[in-house]
Amino acid sequence: MPVATHFGPRAVTTPRTEYGFFTVQPVGTCIGGEIQGVDLTRPVGASLHADLHQSLLDWKVIFFRDQRISATQQRDFARLWGELEVHPFLPAGDLPEVVRFAKDDATKGYENIWHSDVTWRQIPSLGSVLRAIELPPVGGDTLWADMAAAYEGLPEDVRDRIDGLTAVHDFAGSFGQAMSDEELERTRREYPPAEHPVVRTHPETGQRAIYVNEIFTSHIVGVDPDESDELLRFLCAQARIPEYQCRFRWEPDSIAFWDNRSAQHYAVSDYWPAHRVMERVTIIGDLPAEEERPRP
């Protein structure tokens, strides 16, 4: 498998920073912007929502500081973008739509693998809204990677090779590890493996992005298993390239809202045995589509 020889994305254009209701401070070159001038304790009207949505498409992950909101307000904010999921495997907070990630001296972090949320679902996520509640004195950052830039950075022959391929996504390799054989079989009937394109075309921006990840993608359909493993290792490794990333240092009441259709994330587990408590709401998306890449 060829190694990427670039120093950065083939065509990086920093998104705009001025919107009608706020400005954006870039956190990374091609992904990640911190919203300046929005108070989420106040109602989000249609015009502000439109600006926030556009900034999400532009930056792929947007951040808010000093937002002292409740779980109910967090849920209602996320609901502006669509129906919310109730996660079948992760612990809920005070509301069924709110997942609570609580780490302490008895519970170590386990989300430190690059991934996009719930790609094992037949209809995976549009995006996720994560709120910081309790943080360690140091550490516990989260990184995001722009998988559209990662796709553009692939060698031409690799892009030709993966266009049109489909991969299988399955919860069993992660959440199924603690299940008995009987429980796994029963749960798999409810949540069967899903097939999604290896290269996903974003339904709103038209950008093409690598849509496989280390946690949930098991294999590529119709490809020799050894070749599938090699190709998946190479594609998943693209998220680790720093030029495609941004890193966010959490503070109390910080919020991150990211687009799972075009970004992956990694929660750094470097703070044990300190406490870290976060709450996440995930928005149901649409069926991933693959479109033929225009040829010159």
C-alpha positions as MATLAB code, in Angstrom:
seq = 'MPVATHFGPRAVTTPRTEYGFFTVQPVGTCIGGEIQGVDLTRPVGASLHADLHQSLLDWKVIFFRDQRISATQQRDFARLWGELEVHPFLPAGDLPEVVRFAKDDATKGYENIWHSDVTWRQIPSLGSVLRAIELPPVGGDTLWADMAAAYEGLPEDVRDRIDGLTAVHDFAGSFGQAMSDEELERTRREYPPAEHPVVRTHPETGQRAIYVNEIFTSHIVGVDPDESDELLRFLCAQARIPEYQCRFRWEPDSIAFWDNRSAQHYAVSDYWPAHRVMERVTIIGDLPAEEERPRP';
ca = [
       0.000    0.000    0.000;
       1.485    3.373   -0.982;
       2.309    5.894    1.708;
       0.906    9.422    1.466;
       3.777   11.764    0.580;
       1.944   15.067    0.940;
       2.459   17.631    3.681;
      -1.195   18.561    3.805;
      -4.489   18.247    1.973;
      -4.401   18.591   -1.773;
      -6.741   21.552   -1.739;
      -7.191   23.196    1.660;
      -9.336   26.286    1.756;
      -9.904   27.717    5.221;
     -13.666   28.231    5.690;
     -15.053   31.693    6.207;
     -15.025   33.234    9.659;
     -17.773   35.859    9.389;
     -21.435   34.886    9.630;
     -24.523   37.004   10.109;
     -24.933   36.328   13.839;
     -21.411   35.429   14.989;
     -17.777   35.041   14.067;
     -15.650   31.903   14.066;
     -12.147   31.554   15.474;
     -10.334   28.762   13.604;
      -9.051   25.911   15.757;
      -7.527   24.013   12.840;
      -6.639   24.822    9.245;
      -9.347   22.805    7.537;
     -11.531   21.614   10.424;
     -12.748   23.088   13.693;
     -14.062   26.558   14.480;
     -14.934   28.189   17.800;
     -18.164   30.176   17.692;
     -17.894   33.687   19.136;
     -20.986   35.621   20.190;
     -23.715   32.977   20.640;
     -25.538   32.318   23.921;
     -27.187   28.880   23.882;
     -29.187   29.641   27.025;
     -31.335   31.823   24.756;
     -33.713   30.541   22.055;
     -32.113   29.755   18.686;
     -34.230   31.376   16.003;
     -34.469   30.302   12.391;
     -31.841   32.741   11.092;
     -29.298   31.885   13.784;
     -29.981   28.188   13.223;
     -29.293   28.631    9.499;
     -25.962   30.330   10.253;
     -24.968   27.655   12.752;
     -25.869   24.939   10.291;
     -23.773   26.554    7.578;
     -20.833   26.910    9.948;
     -21.157   23.210   10.808;
     -20.993   22.334    7.114;
     -18.038   24.687    6.624;
     -15.977   23.668    9.670;
     -17.262   20.097   10.301;
     -16.970   20.659   14.059;
     -17.939   23.851   15.875;
     -17.186   24.729   19.497;
     -18.887   26.904   22.097;
     -17.420   28.158   25.378;
     -19.107   29.138   28.649;
     -22.525   27.681   27.821;
     -24.153   26.930   31.168;
     -27.028   24.876   29.814;
     -28.919   21.893   31.192;
     -29.239   18.433   29.647;
     -32.749   19.427   28.548;
     -31.440   22.517   26.756;
     -28.678   20.464   25.170;
     -31.238   17.942   23.927;
     -33.535   20.662   22.602;
     -30.631   22.379   20.811;
     -29.619   19.144   19.077;
     -33.249   18.447   18.169;
     -33.221   21.539   15.941;
     -31.241   19.384   13.484;
     -33.529   16.366   13.519;
     -34.750   13.312   15.385;
     -32.512   12.117   18.207;
     -31.322    8.592   18.865;
     -31.519    6.622   22.087;
     -28.306    4.626   22.279;
     -28.960    0.931   23.030;
     -25.573    0.192   24.621;
     -24.266    3.320   26.370;
     -25.527    4.579   29.759;
     -28.068    7.399   29.709;
     -27.945   10.559   31.769;
     -31.093   12.159   33.155;
     -32.816   11.935   29.762;
     -33.013    8.903   27.459;
     -31.545   10.843   24.517;
     -28.527   11.969   26.569;
     -25.578    9.569   26.874;
     -23.342   10.102   29.919;
     -19.626    9.318   29.736;
     -18.432    9.247   33.350;
     -14.807    8.327   34.055;
     -13.104    8.106   37.438;
     -10.464    6.112   39.277;
     -12.524    2.948   38.726;
     -13.459    3.592   35.076;
     -10.853    4.313   32.439;
     -11.566    5.987   29.108;
     -12.065    3.705   26.125;
     -13.048    6.108   23.326;
      -9.431    6.734   22.291;
      -9.819    5.191   18.844;
     -10.590    7.216   15.723;
     -14.245    6.749   14.753;
     -17.479    8.285   13.578;
     -20.468    7.694   15.850;
     -22.845    4.752   15.306;
     -21.845    3.901   11.742;
     -23.076    0.381   12.612;
     -26.647    1.670   12.300;
     -28.528    1.229    9.045;
     -29.254    4.962    9.250;
     -26.188    6.424   10.999;
     -25.719    9.791   12.643;
     -25.887   13.276   11.159;
     -24.018   14.761   14.090;
     -23.348   14.777   17.812;
     -23.457   17.471   20.496;
     -21.075   16.888   23.425;
     -21.098   18.934   26.647;
     -18.368   19.080   29.294;
     -19.598   18.737   32.883;
     -16.565   17.708   34.941;
     -12.985   17.771   33.707;
      -9.587   16.572   34.882;
      -7.057   19.246   35.916;
      -5.047   18.403   32.793;
      -5.664   16.158   29.792;
      -8.891   14.771   28.372;
      -8.752   16.711   25.089;
     -10.647   15.553   21.993;
      -9.328   15.550   18.425;
     -11.285   15.674   15.178;
     -10.125   14.735   11.674;
     -11.466   16.050    8.371;
     -12.145   12.899    6.351;
     -12.996   14.877    3.219;
      -9.526   16.438    3.266;
      -8.153   12.960    3.979;
      -9.887   11.636    0.867;
      -8.478   14.474   -1.234;
      -5.028   13.687    0.120;
      -5.106   10.057   -1.022;
      -2.934    8.997   -3.955;
      -4.921    8.978   -7.186;
      -4.615    5.212   -7.641;
      -6.027    4.602   -4.145;
      -8.979    6.883   -4.807;
      -9.638    5.012   -8.043;
      -9.393    1.722   -6.179;
     -11.916    2.577   -3.433;
     -14.522    4.496   -5.436;
     -17.657    2.372   -5.593;
     -16.634   -0.063   -2.847;
     -18.891   -0.899    0.096;
     -17.866   -1.787    3.656;
     -19.628   -3.585    6.495;
     -20.091   -1.799    9.844;
     -20.903   -3.842   12.930;
     -21.330   -3.066   16.651;
     -20.091   -6.543   17.646;
     -16.389   -5.686   17.562;
     -16.899   -3.072   20.270;
     -20.144   -3.214   22.224;
     -20.530   -6.929   21.543;
     -17.324   -7.865   23.317;
     -19.014   -8.078   26.714;
     -22.041  -10.026   25.453;
     -22.626  -13.754   25.694;
     -23.025  -15.650   22.430;
     -26.765  -15.841   22.992;
     -27.074  -12.143   23.788;
     -24.916  -11.203   20.808;
     -27.044  -13.274   18.456;
     -30.251  -11.755   19.827;
     -28.897   -8.202   19.643;
     -27.571   -8.710   16.122;
     -31.060   -9.603   14.960;
     -32.165   -6.192   16.202;
     -29.101   -4.344   14.912;
     -27.786   -6.300   11.907;
     -24.508   -5.272   10.254;
     -24.902   -2.287    7.924;
     -23.289   -1.746    4.539;
     -22.136    1.774    3.684;
     -19.965    3.172    0.891;
     -16.246    3.333    1.610;
     -16.330    6.847    0.153;
     -19.383    8.771    1.243;
     -20.746   11.773   -0.631;
     -22.003   14.397    1.805;
     -25.718   14.990    1.075;
     -25.428   18.773    1.523;
     -21.922   19.842    0.522;
     -21.253   17.200   -2.134;
     -17.795   16.596   -0.633;
     -16.508   13.049   -0.757;
     -15.046   11.620    2.440;
     -13.490    8.410    3.690;
     -16.288    6.630    5.573;
     -14.614    3.693    7.312;
     -13.315    3.659   10.872;
     -11.291    1.506   13.232;
     -14.040    0.651   15.709;
     -17.019   -0.331   13.607;
     -15.841   -1.237   10.071;
     -15.166   -4.972    9.812;
     -14.398   -5.566    6.124;
     -14.884   -4.391    2.545;
     -17.495   -6.281    0.572;
     -16.273   -8.434   -2.314;
     -12.581   -7.889   -1.601;
     -10.110  -10.602   -0.601;
      -9.861  -10.578    3.239;
      -6.119   -9.847    3.306;
      -6.519   -7.051    0.773;
      -9.544   -5.716    2.676;
      -7.568   -5.626    5.927;
      -4.644   -3.867    4.257;
      -6.865   -1.297    2.607;
      -8.840   -0.603    5.792;
      -5.639   -0.148    7.802;
      -4.400    2.389    5.281;
      -7.698    4.294    5.032;
      -8.268    4.380    8.799;
      -4.694    5.602    9.317;
      -5.480    8.783    7.358;
      -7.354   10.156   10.382;
      -4.054   10.131   12.289;
      -2.375   12.636    9.962;
      -2.038   15.906   11.944;
      -2.600   18.127    8.889;
      -6.213   16.928    8.800;
      -6.867   17.460   12.502;
      -7.826   19.949   15.155;
      -7.501   19.492   18.914;
      -9.893   20.978   21.455;
      -8.972   21.642   25.070;
     -12.132   21.373   27.104;
     -13.239   23.795   29.792;
     -16.323   23.491   32.023;
     -19.499   24.263   30.048;
     -17.746   23.879   26.675;
     -19.733   22.266   23.855;
     -18.649   20.587   20.626;
     -21.037   19.911   17.734;
     -19.656   17.830   14.890;
     -20.758   16.357   11.579;
     -20.384   12.569   11.703;
     -20.820   12.383    7.935;
     -17.465   14.026    7.240;
     -15.421   13.925   10.460;
     -13.987   11.390   12.861;
     -12.973   12.022   16.455;
     -10.667   10.660   19.153;
     -11.049   11.199   22.908;
      -7.600   11.319   24.483;
      -7.440    8.994   27.495;
      -4.525   10.582   29.342;
      -6.160   11.664   32.595;
      -6.811    8.512   34.661;
      -7.470    8.328   37.615;
      -8.919   11.855   37.460;
     -12.638   12.361   36.857;
     -14.115   13.354   33.504;
     -17.878   13.588   32.898;
     -19.352   14.440   29.497;
     -22.856   14.187   28.031;
     -23.653   13.569   24.375;
     -26.756   13.843   22.230;
     -26.705   12.277   18.760;
     -28.843   13.318   15.796;
     -30.134   10.658   13.420;
     -28.985   11.228    9.843;
     -29.802    9.695    6.487;
     -28.813    6.690    4.414;
     -25.236    7.202    3.183;
     -24.956    7.532   -0.569;
     -22.066    6.943   -2.937;
     -21.823    8.917   -6.149;
     -19.407    8.462   -8.979;
     -16.477   10.842   -8.706;
     -16.309   13.222  -11.681;
     -13.467   12.320  -14.011;
     -11.299   14.950  -15.699;
];
